[in-house]
PDB file of C-alpha atoms and ligand atoms in Angstrom:
ATOM      1  CA  UNK A  84     -10.074  -8.630   9.995  1.00 94.00           C
ATOM      2  CA  UNK A  85     -10.667 -11.955  11.765  1.00 96.00           C
ATOM      3  CA  UNK A  86     -11.159 -14.714   9.200  1.00 97.00           C
ATOM      4  CA  UNK A  87     -10.697 -12.346   6.274  1.00 98.00           C
ATOM      5  CA  UNK A  88      -8.554 -12.865   3.194  1.00 98.00           C
ATOM      6  CA  UNK A  89      -6.153  -9.973   2.855  1.00 98.00           C
ATOM      7  CA  UNK A  90      -4.137  -8.832  -0.146  1.00 98.00           C
ATOM      8  CA  UNK A  91      -1.161  -6.887   1.175  1.00 98.00           C
ATOM      9  CA  UNK A  92       1.025  -5.341  -1.514  1.00 98.00           C
ATOM     10  CA  UNK A  93       4.435  -3.851  -0.774  1.00 98.00           C
ATOM     11  CA  UNK A  94       4.712  -6.240   2.165  1.00 97.00           C
ATOM     12  CA  UNK A  95       8.431  -6.627   1.488  1.00 94.00           C
ATOM     13  CA  UNK A  96       9.133  -2.880   1.858  1.00 96.00           C
ATOM     14  CA  UNK A  97      10.036  -0.695   4.844  1.00 96.00           C
ATOM     15  CA  UNK A  98       6.415   0.065   5.750  1.00 97.00           C
ATOM     16  CA  UNK A  99       5.390  -3.487   4.885  1.00 97.00           C
ATOM     17  CA  UNK A 100       7.631  -4.870   7.607  1.00 93.00           C
ATOM     18  CA  UNK A 101       5.586  -2.917  10.159  1.00 94.00           C
ATOM     19  CA  UNK A 102       2.192  -3.568   8.584  1.00 97.00           C
ATOM     20  CA  UNK A 103       2.501  -7.340   8.058  1.00 97.00           C
ATOM     21  CA  UNK A 104       2.799  -8.290  11.777  1.00 96.00           C
ATOM     22  CA  UNK A 105      -0.046  -5.904  12.657  1.00 97.00           C
ATOM     23  CA  UNK A 106      -2.268  -7.462   9.983  1.00 98.00           C
ATOM     24  CA  UNK A 107      -1.381 -10.976  11.183  1.00 97.00           C
ATOM     25  CA  UNK A 108      -2.277  -9.971  14.743  1.00 96.00           C
ATOM     26  CA  UNK A 109      -5.860  -9.253  13.571  1.00 96.00           C
ATOM     27  CA  UNK A 110      -6.249 -12.989  12.931  1.00 96.00           C
ATOM     28  CA  UNK A 111      -6.972 -12.980   9.182  1.00 97.00           C
ATOM     29  CA  UNK A 112      -7.498 -16.290   7.379  1.00 97.00           C
ATOM     30  CA  UNK A 113      -4.763 -15.571   4.817  1.00 98.00           C
ATOM     31  CA  UNK A 114      -2.439 -12.731   3.885  1.00 98.00           C
ATOM     32  CA  UNK A 115      -1.317 -12.756   0.256  1.00 98.00           C
ATOM     33  CA  UNK A 116       1.903 -10.845  -0.306  1.00 98.00           C
ATOM     34  CA  UNK A 117       3.047 -10.281  -3.900  1.00 98.00           C
ATOM     35  CA  UNK A 118       6.805  -9.962  -4.341  1.00 98.00           C
ATOM     36  CA  UNK A 119       9.317  -9.376  -7.116  1.00 98.00           C
ATOM     37  CA  UNK A 120      12.570 -10.533  -5.559  1.00 97.00           C
ATOM     38  CA  UNK A 121      12.726 -14.071  -4.085  1.00 97.00           C
ATOM     39  CA  UNK A 122      15.403 -12.824  -1.657  1.00 97.00           C
ATOM     40  CA  UNK A 123      12.721 -10.652   0.003  1.00 96.00           C
ATOM     41  CA  UNK A 124      10.625 -13.753   0.615  1.00 96.00           C
ATOM     42  CA  UNK A 125      13.571 -15.504   2.242  1.00 96.00           C
ATOM     43  CA  UNK A 126      14.099 -12.429   4.461  1.00 95.00           C
ATOM     44  CA  UNK A 127      10.431 -12.420   5.528  1.00 94.00           C
ATOM     45  CA  UNK A 128      10.517 -16.158   6.177  1.00 94.00           C
ATOM     46  CA  UNK A 129      13.317 -15.588   8.658  1.00 95.00           C
ATOM     47  CA  UNK A 130      11.284 -12.924  10.513  1.00 94.00           C
ATOM     48  CA  UNK A 131       7.905 -14.615  10.962  1.00 94.00           C
ATOM     49  CA  UNK A 132       7.036 -17.655  13.067  1.00 95.00           C
ATOM     50  CA  UNK A 133       5.915 -20.932  11.449  1.00 95.00           C
ATOM     51  CA  UNK A 134       2.314 -20.300  12.572  1.00 94.00           C
ATOM     52  CA  UNK A 135       2.383 -16.829  10.997  1.00 95.00           C
ATOM     53  CA  UNK A 136       3.998 -18.154   7.830  1.00 97.00           C
ATOM     54  CA  UNK A 137       1.256 -20.777   7.546  1.00 97.00           C
ATOM     55  CA  UNK A 138      -1.191 -17.929   6.890  1.00 97.00           C
ATOM     56  CA  UNK A 139       1.045 -15.994   4.458  1.00 98.00           C
ATOM     57  CA  UNK A 140       0.934 -16.786   0.759  1.00 98.00           C
ATOM     58  CA  UNK A 141       3.774 -15.291  -1.290  1.00 98.00           C
ATOM     59  CA  UNK A 142       3.065 -14.790  -4.992  1.00 98.00           C
ATOM     60  CA  UNK A 143       5.539 -13.495  -7.584  1.00 98.00           C
ATOM     61  CA  UNK A 144       4.032 -10.507  -9.419  1.00 98.00           C
ATOM     62  CA  UNK A 145       4.924  -7.208 -10.949  1.00 98.00           C
ATOM     63  CA  UNK A 146       1.897  -5.107 -10.047  1.00 98.00           C
ATOM     64  CA  UNK A 147       2.129  -2.667 -12.933  1.00 97.00           C
ATOM     65  CA  UNK A 148       1.348  -5.574 -15.251  1.00 98.00           C
ATOM     66  CA  UNK A 149      -2.402  -6.234 -15.514  1.00 98.00           C
ATOM     67  CA  UNK A 150      -2.122  -9.947 -16.331  1.00 98.00           C
ATOM     68  CA  UNK A 151       0.092 -10.484 -13.281  1.00 98.00           C
ATOM     69  CA  UNK A 152      -2.335  -8.571 -11.050  1.00 98.00           C
ATOM     70  CA  UNK A 153      -5.228 -10.686 -12.366  1.00 98.00           C
ATOM     71  CA  UNK A 154      -3.229 -13.821 -11.646  1.00 98.00           C
ATOM     72  CA  UNK A 155      -2.726 -12.767  -8.008  1.00 98.00           C
ATOM     73  CA  UNK A 156      -6.436 -12.067  -7.561  1.00 98.00           C
ATOM     74  CA  UNK A 157      -7.398 -15.341  -9.293  1.00 98.00           C
ATOM     75  CA  UNK A 158      -5.259 -17.277  -6.831  1.00 98.00           C
ATOM     76  CA  UNK A 159      -7.066 -15.845  -3.812  1.00 98.00           C
ATOM     77  CA  UNK A 160     -10.075 -17.674  -2.344  1.00 95.00           C
ATOM     78  CA  UNK A 161     -11.653 -14.296  -1.556  1.00 97.00           C
ATOM     79  CA  UNK A 162     -10.423 -10.715  -1.578  1.00 98.00           C
ATOM     80  CA  UNK A 163     -11.962  -9.174   1.531  1.00 98.00           C
ATOM     81  CA  UNK A 164      -9.284  -6.611   2.235  1.00 98.00           C
ATOM     82  CA  UNK A 165      -6.812  -4.813  -0.005  1.00 98.00           C
ATOM     83  CA  UNK A 166      -3.972  -2.920   1.636  1.00 98.00           C
ATOM     84  CA  UNK A 167      -1.926  -1.402  -1.168  1.00 98.00           C
ATOM     85  CA  UNK A 168       1.431  -0.161   0.129  1.00 98.00           C
ATOM     86  CA  UNK A 169       3.333  -0.199  -3.172  1.00 98.00           C
ATOM     87  CA  UNK A 170       4.866   3.130  -4.096  1.00 98.00           C
ATOM     88  CA  UNK A 171       8.128   4.920  -4.592  1.00 97.00           C
ATOM     89  CA  UNK A 172       9.782   8.173  -5.541  1.00 95.00           C
ATOM     90  CA  UNK A 173      12.782   9.769  -7.112  1.00 94.00           C
ATOM     91  CA  UNK A 174      13.888  13.376  -6.895  1.00 96.00           C
ATOM     92  CA  UNK A 175      14.799  15.853  -9.591  1.00 98.00           C
ATOM     93  CA  UNK A 176      14.190  19.340 -10.896  1.00 98.00           C
ATOM     94  CA  UNK A 177      11.211  19.370 -13.225  1.00 98.00           C
ATOM     95  CA  UNK A 178      13.035  21.101 -16.094  1.00 98.00           C
ATOM     96  CA  UNK A 179      15.495  18.233 -16.296  1.00 97.00           C
ATOM     97  CA  UNK A 180      13.205  15.346 -15.277  1.00 98.00           C
ATOM     98  CA  UNK A 181      12.903  12.746 -18.036  1.00 98.00           C
ATOM     99  CA  UNK A 182       9.572  11.570 -19.392  1.00 98.00           C
ATOM    100  CA  UNK A 183      10.798   8.041 -18.757  1.00 98.00           C
ATOM    101  CA  UNK A 184      11.204   8.747 -15.018  1.00 98.00           C
ATOM    102  CA  UNK A 185       7.862  10.580 -14.923  1.00 98.00           C
ATOM    103  CA  UNK A 186       6.144   7.525 -16.413  1.00 98.00           C
ATOM    104  CA  UNK A 187       7.975   5.204 -13.991  1.00 98.00           C
ATOM    105  CA  UNK A 188       6.696   7.254 -11.018  1.00 98.00           C
ATOM    106  CA  UNK A 189       3.140   7.070 -12.362  1.00 98.00           C
ATOM    107  CA  UNK A 190       3.522   3.334 -12.957  1.00 98.00           C
ATOM    108  CA  UNK A 191       4.665   2.556  -9.431  1.00 98.00           C
ATOM    109  CA  UNK A 192       2.320   4.946  -7.604  1.00 98.00           C
ATOM    110  CA  UNK A 193      -0.838   5.391  -9.635  1.00 98.00           C
ATOM    111  CA  UNK A 194      -0.977   2.578 -12.196  1.00 98.00           C
ATOM    112  CA  UNK A 195      -0.331  -0.184  -9.639  1.00 98.00           C
ATOM    113  CA  UNK A 196      -3.085   1.363  -7.497  1.00 99.00           C
ATOM    114  CA  UNK A 197      -5.506   1.382 -10.427  1.00 98.00           C
ATOM    115  CA  UNK A 198      -4.793  -2.230 -11.413  1.00 99.00           C
ATOM    116  CA  UNK A 199      -4.840  -3.725  -7.923  1.00 98.00           C
ATOM    117  CA  UNK A 200      -7.982  -1.791  -6.920  1.00 99.00           C
ATOM    118  CA  UNK A 201      -9.749  -2.579 -10.209  1.00 98.00           C
ATOM    119  CA  UNK A 202      -9.327  -6.343  -9.903  1.00 98.00           C
ATOM    120  CA  UNK A 203      -9.875  -6.463  -6.139  1.00 98.00           C
ATOM    121  CA  UNK A 204     -13.025  -4.399  -6.519  1.00 98.00           C
ATOM    122  CA  UNK A 205     -14.441  -6.793  -9.102  1.00 98.00           C
ATOM    123  CA  UNK A 206     -14.180  -9.610  -6.540  1.00 98.00           C
ATOM    124  CA  UNK A 207     -15.414  -7.451  -3.659  1.00 98.00           C
ATOM    125  CA  UNK A 208     -18.541  -6.486  -5.607  1.00 98.00           C
ATOM    126  CA  UNK A 209     -19.266 -10.182  -6.282  1.00 98.00           C
ATOM    127  CA  UNK A 210     -18.765 -10.968  -2.581  1.00 97.00           C
ATOM    128  CA  UNK A 211     -20.654  -7.917  -1.280  1.00 98.00           C
ATOM    129  CA  UNK A 212     -17.846  -6.988   1.102  1.00 98.00           C
ATOM    130  CA  UNK A 213     -14.557  -5.162   0.846  1.00 98.00           C
ATOM    131  CA  UNK A 214     -12.101  -2.827   2.511  1.00 98.00           C
ATOM    132  CA  UNK A 215      -9.586  -0.930   0.382  1.00 99.00           C
ATOM    133  CA  UNK A 216      -6.778   1.087   1.931  1.00 99.00           C
ATOM    134  CA  UNK A 217      -4.319   2.890  -0.309  1.00 99.00           C
ATOM    135  CA  UNK A 218      -1.211   4.877   0.585  1.00 98.00           C
ATOM    136  CA  UNK A 219      -0.558   8.324  -0.825  1.00 98.00           C
ATOM    137  CA  UNK A 220       1.605  10.880   0.950  1.00 98.00           C
ATOM    138  CA  UNK A 221       1.519  14.245   2.685  1.00 98.00           C
ATOM    139  CA  UNK A 222       3.197  15.426  -0.514  1.00 98.00           C
ATOM    140  CA  UNK A 223      -0.053  14.691  -2.387  1.00 98.00           C
ATOM    141  CA  UNK A 224      -1.813  17.492  -0.510  1.00 98.00           C
ATOM    142  CA  UNK A 225       1.206  19.675   0.314  1.00 98.00           C
ATOM    143  CA  UNK A 226       3.345  19.302  -2.831  1.00 98.00           C
ATOM    144  CA  UNK A 227       7.051  20.103  -2.619  1.00 97.00           C
ATOM    145  CA  UNK A 228       9.694  20.935  -5.210  1.00 98.00           C
ATOM    146  CA  UNK A 229      11.936  18.385  -6.889  1.00 98.00           C
ATOM    147  CA  UNK A 230       9.301  15.717  -6.258  1.00 98.00           C
ATOM    148  CA  UNK A 231       6.757  16.827  -8.853  1.00 98.00           C
ATOM    149  CA  UNK A 232       6.077  13.408 -10.390  1.00 98.00           C
ATOM    150  CA  UNK A 233       5.741  11.834  -6.944  1.00 98.00           C
ATOM    151  CA  UNK A 234       3.393  14.600  -5.724  1.00 98.00           C
ATOM    152  CA  UNK A 235       1.277  14.458  -8.882  1.00 98.00           C
ATOM    153  CA  UNK A 236       1.022  10.668  -8.949  1.00 98.00           C
ATOM    154  CA  UNK A 237       0.176  10.483  -5.226  1.00 98.00           C
ATOM    155  CA  UNK A 238      -2.442  13.227  -5.688  1.00 99.00           C
ATOM    156  CA  UNK A 239      -3.850  10.877  -8.316  1.00 99.00           C
ATOM    157  CA  UNK A 240      -3.951   8.083  -5.724  1.00 99.00           C
ATOM    158  CA  UNK A 241      -6.010  10.334  -3.410  1.00 99.00           C
ATOM    159  CA  UNK A 242      -8.468  11.316  -6.166  1.00 99.00           C
ATOM    160  CA  UNK A 243      -8.724   7.744  -7.441  1.00 99.00           C
ATOM    161  CA  UNK A 244      -9.415   6.329  -3.956  1.00 99.00           C
ATOM    162  CA  UNK A 245     -12.109   8.950  -3.315  1.00 99.00           C
ATOM    163  CA  UNK A 246     -13.689   8.108  -6.685  1.00 99.00           C
ATOM    164  CA  UNK A 247     -13.879   4.426  -5.705  1.00 98.00           C
ATOM    165  CA  UNK A 248     -15.442   5.426  -2.373  1.00 98.00           C
ATOM    166  CA  UNK A 249     -18.111   7.338  -4.277  1.00 98.00           C
ATOM    167  CA  UNK A 250     -18.653   4.478  -6.737  1.00 98.00           C
ATOM    168  CA  UNK A 251     -19.193   1.978  -3.893  1.00 98.00           C
ATOM    169  CA  UNK A 252     -21.681   4.008  -1.850  1.00 98.00           C
ATOM    170  CA  UNK A 253     -24.599   1.820  -0.816  1.00 98.00           C
ATOM    171  CA  UNK A 254     -22.413  -1.305  -0.620  1.00 98.00           C
ATOM    172  CA  UNK A 255     -20.377  -2.824   2.229  1.00 98.00           C
ATOM    173  CA  UNK A 256     -17.208  -1.852   0.388  1.00 98.00           C
ATOM    174  CA  UNK A 257     -15.127   1.110   1.526  1.00 98.00           C
ATOM    175  CA  UNK A 258     -12.039   2.839   0.176  1.00 99.00           C
ATOM    176  CA  UNK A 259      -9.797   5.192   2.107  1.00 99.00           C
ATOM    177  CA  UNK A 260      -6.285   6.552   1.746  1.00 99.00           C
ATOM    178  CA  UNK A 261      -3.595   7.408   4.292  1.00 99.00           C
ATOM    179  CA  UNK A 262      -1.167  10.301   3.902  1.00 98.00           C
ATOM    180  CA  UNK A 263       2.097   9.581   5.726  1.00 98.00           C
ATOM    181  CA  UNK A 264       4.759  12.228   6.198  1.00 98.00           C
ATOM    182  CA  UNK A 265       8.171  10.611   6.736  1.00 98.00           C
ATOM    183  CA  UNK A 266       8.074   6.987   7.866  1.00 98.00           C
ATOM    184  CA  UNK A 267      10.799   5.666  10.145  1.00 98.00           C
ATOM    185  CA  UNK A 268      12.149   3.022   7.774  1.00 97.00           C
ATOM    186  CA  UNK A 269      15.706   1.677   7.483  1.00 95.00           C
ATOM    187  CA  UNK A 270      15.966   3.327   4.038  1.00 96.00           C
ATOM    188  CA  UNK A 271      15.035   6.757   5.429  1.00 97.00           C
ATOM    189  CA  UNK A 272      17.476   6.373   8.315  1.00 97.00           C
ATOM    190  CA  UNK A 273      20.207   5.463   5.833  1.00 97.00           C
ATOM    191  CA  UNK A 274      19.490   8.415   3.537  1.00 96.00           C
ATOM    192  CA  UNK A 275      18.502  11.136   6.052  1.00 96.00           C
ATOM    193  CA  UNK A 276      20.328  10.124   9.222  1.00 98.00           C
ATOM    194  CA  UNK A 277      18.714   9.462  12.593  1.00 97.00           C
ATOM    195  CA  UNK A 278      18.725  12.944  14.140  1.00 97.00           C
ATOM    196  CA  UNK A 279      15.031  13.565  13.470  1.00 97.00           C
ATOM    197  CA  UNK A 280      13.902   9.945  13.389  1.00 97.00           C
ATOM    198  CA  UNK A 281      12.068  10.304  16.713  1.00 97.00           C
ATOM    199  CA  UNK A 282       9.637  12.714  14.989  1.00 97.00           C
ATOM    200  CA  UNK A 283       8.853  10.373  12.101  1.00 98.00           C
ATOM    201  CA  UNK A 284       5.904   8.014  11.909  1.00 98.00           C
ATOM    202  CA  UNK A 285       6.706   4.497  13.066  1.00 97.00           C
ATOM    203  CA  UNK A 286       5.579   1.797  10.615  1.00 98.00           C
ATOM    204  CA  UNK A 287       3.779   0.017  13.479  1.00 97.00           C
ATOM    205  CA  UNK A 288       1.858   3.201  14.284  1.00 98.00           C
ATOM    206  CA  UNK A 289       0.783   3.767  10.678  1.00 98.00           C
ATOM    207  CA  UNK A 290      -0.113   0.069  10.568  1.00 98.00           C
ATOM    208  CA  UNK A 291      -2.664   0.628  13.361  1.00 98.00           C
ATOM    209  CA  UNK A 292      -4.410   3.329  11.326  1.00 98.00           C
ATOM    210  CA  UNK A 293      -4.368   1.186   8.190  1.00 98.00           C
ATOM    211  CA  UNK A 294      -5.672  -1.866  10.032  1.00 98.00           C
ATOM    212  CA  UNK A 295      -8.543   0.106  11.549  1.00 98.00           C
ATOM    213  CA  UNK A 296      -9.582   1.361   8.100  1.00 98.00           C
ATOM    214  CA  UNK A 297      -9.297  -2.233   6.854  1.00 98.00           C
ATOM    215  CA  UNK A 298     -11.513  -3.594   9.633  1.00 98.00           C
ATOM    216  CA  UNK A 299     -15.252  -4.312   9.672  1.00 97.00           C
ATOM    217  CA  UNK A 300     -15.590  -1.594  12.316  1.00 97.00           C
ATOM    218  CA  UNK A 301     -14.657   1.150   9.827  1.00 98.00           C
ATOM    219  CA  UNK A 302     -17.740   0.477   7.695  1.00 97.00           C
ATOM    220  CA  UNK A 303     -18.895   4.092   7.731  1.00 98.00           C
ATOM    221  CA  UNK A 304     -15.599   5.711   6.763  1.00 98.00           C
ATOM    222  CA  UNK A 305     -15.547   6.322   3.008  1.00 98.00           C
ATOM    223  CA  UNK A 306     -13.223   8.400   0.909  1.00 98.00           C
ATOM    224  CA  UNK A 307     -11.202   9.706   3.851  1.00 98.00           C
ATOM    225  CA  UNK A 308      -7.664  10.954   3.224  1.00 98.00           C
ATOM    226  CA  UNK A 309      -6.134  10.607   6.664  1.00 98.00           C
ATOM    227  CA  UNK A 310      -3.023  12.595   7.591  1.00 98.00           C
ATOM    228  CA  UNK A 311      -0.559  10.485   9.589  1.00 98.00           C
ATOM    229  CA  UNK A 312       2.226  12.993  10.094  1.00 98.00           C
ATOM    230  CA  UNK A 313       3.803  12.022  13.426  1.00 96.00           C
ATOM    231  CA  UNK A 314       5.569  15.075  14.840  1.00 97.00           C
ATOM    232  CA  UNK A 315       6.707  16.819  11.681  1.00 92.00           C
TER     233      UNK A 315
HETATM  234  N1  NAP M 121       8.943   5.975   3.385  1.00 90.04           N
HETATM  235  C1  NAP M 121       8.330   7.133   3.554  1.00 90.04           C
HETATM  236  O1  NAP M 121       8.834   8.023   4.271  1.00 90.04           O
HETATM  237  C2  NAP M 121       7.021   7.405   2.911  1.00 90.04           C
HETATM  238  C3  NAP M 121       6.400   8.635   3.089  1.00 90.04           C
HETATM  239  C4  NAP M 121       5.158   8.865   2.515  1.00 90.04           C
HETATM  240  C5  NAP M 121       4.553   7.877   1.772  1.00 90.04           C
HETATM  241  N2  NAP M 121       5.192   6.686   1.609  1.00 90.04           N
HETATM  242  C6  NAP M 121       4.527   5.656   0.834  1.00 90.04           C
HETATM  243  O2  NAP M 121       4.369   4.514   1.673  1.00 90.04           O
HETATM  244  C7  NAP M 121       4.433   3.318   0.875  1.00 90.04           C
HETATM  245  C8  NAP M 121       5.471   2.368   1.432  1.00 90.04           C
HETATM  246  O3  NAP M 121       6.734   3.041   1.472  1.00 90.04           O
HETATM  247  P1  NAP M 121       8.056   2.245   1.850  1.00 90.04           P
HETATM  248  O4  NAP M 121       8.962   3.217   2.499  1.00 90.04           O
HETATM  249  O5  NAP M 121       7.712   0.971   2.526  1.00 90.04           O
HETATM  250  O6  NAP M 121       8.627   1.927   0.392  1.00 90.04           O
HETATM  251  P2  NAP M 121       9.642   0.746  -0.019  1.00 90.04           P
HETATM  252  O7  NAP M 121      10.444   0.301   1.147  1.00 90.04           O
HETATM  253  O8  NAP M 121      10.358   1.225  -1.240  1.00 90.04           O
HETATM  254  O9  NAP M 121       8.658  -0.430  -0.405  1.00 90.04           O
HETATM  255  C9  NAP M 121       7.917  -0.387  -1.576  1.00 90.04           C
HETATM  256  C10 NAP M 121       7.349  -1.749  -1.808  1.00 90.04           C
HETATM  257  O10 NAP M 121       6.630  -1.758  -3.047  1.00 90.04           O
HETATM  258  C11 NAP M 121       7.087  -2.862  -3.835  1.00 90.04           C
HETATM  259  N3  NAP M 121       6.944  -2.560  -5.259  1.00 90.04           N
HETATM  260  C12 NAP M 121       7.373  -1.471  -5.934  1.00 90.04           C
HETATM  261  N4  NAP M 121       7.018  -1.550  -7.220  1.00 90.04           N
HETATM  262  C13 NAP M 121       6.346  -2.710  -7.377  1.00 90.04           C
HETATM  263  C14 NAP M 121       5.723  -3.361  -8.469  1.00 90.04           C
HETATM  264  N5  NAP M 121       5.709  -2.807  -9.693  1.00 90.04           N
HETATM  265  N6  NAP M 121       5.141  -4.558  -8.266  1.00 90.04           N
HETATM  266  C15 NAP M 121       5.156  -5.130  -7.037  1.00 90.04           C
HETATM  267  N7  NAP M 121       5.706  -4.567  -5.962  1.00 90.04           N
HETATM  268  C16 NAP M 121       6.306  -3.365  -6.124  1.00 90.04           C
HETATM  269  C17 NAP M 121       8.537  -2.994  -3.440  1.00 90.04           C
HETATM  270  O11 NAP M 121       9.027  -4.245  -3.866  1.00 90.04           O
HETATM  271  P3  NAP M 121      10.502  -4.350  -4.515  1.00 90.04           P
HETATM  272  O12 NAP M 121      11.407  -4.554  -3.339  1.00 90.04           O
HETATM  273  O13 NAP M 121      10.399  -5.522  -5.409  1.00 90.04           O
HETATM  274  O14 NAP M 121      10.783  -3.058  -5.239  1.00 90.04           O
HETATM  275  C18 NAP M 121       8.405  -2.851  -1.928  1.00 90.04           C
HETATM  276  O15 NAP M 121       7.904  -4.031  -1.349  1.00 90.04           O
HETATM  277  C19 NAP M 121       4.708   3.796  -0.553  1.00 90.04           C
HETATM  278  O16 NAP M 121       3.503   3.916  -1.260  1.00 90.04           O
HETATM  279  C20 NAP M 121       5.334   5.157  -0.346  1.00 90.04           C
HETATM  280  O17 NAP M 121       5.189   6.015  -1.465  1.00 90.04           O
HETATM  281  C21 NAP M 121       6.396   6.417   2.146  1.00 90.04           C
END
């Protein structure tokens, strides 16, 4: 990713905190990180060194809003790499799950992916180069109960990413998706305890997989859905 301009969404989240330093270590020209809460930016500013911060551009944006996504892309010199980490879930039995929550899950998981990929892809096609890495979940290919909206929307992320990979055959643009199991984030430790944390995927480890897919070297990997399950 040396010299590349990277759009890294979800950089303020649990996985993002592991991916951002790994991306910076690849020596990109800039890393654009959209955010919603200014407090997250302050937190990140306290973590990274001045030389790292010089290459990070924080932009306020809600990524399920098309105009705000377009604004992010317009502010980038180039969009060589898209790493789309944004996603989220909530649990509930299907027979009592509200349509409102269902739509929210599709907004955060699938609609953000569509919008960010759509507008990044437009620029990548003009440039003749691009690497797209999306994040689905093991639950997209091994669905589990009480997470139906999450499983369905992440399955959509897998299908959508593979469709882009097919659409970009014959170009130097690739699209691939990773399927994490449980990631060792502070939020997961708080909600599930630490007893099994040693089996979970470390954000830094998943970051290595993502960064390889986002690199020039991965030019022949298209439409892969890569399981990153750790030891569970
Ligand atoms: N954690 C796991 O065990 C696990 C397992 C499998 C897959 N995954 C997937 O891995 C990815 C990262 O997970 P995570 O644990 O890092 O999640 P997280 O801590 O909840 O982070 C999600 C990130 O997405 C951002 N975001 C959400 N909605 C947004 C929107 N509309 N516009 C802009 N930004 C938005 C959040 O920003 P705000 O702070 O503003 O909300 C945050 O930076 C997700 O796609 C998740 O589904 C996670």
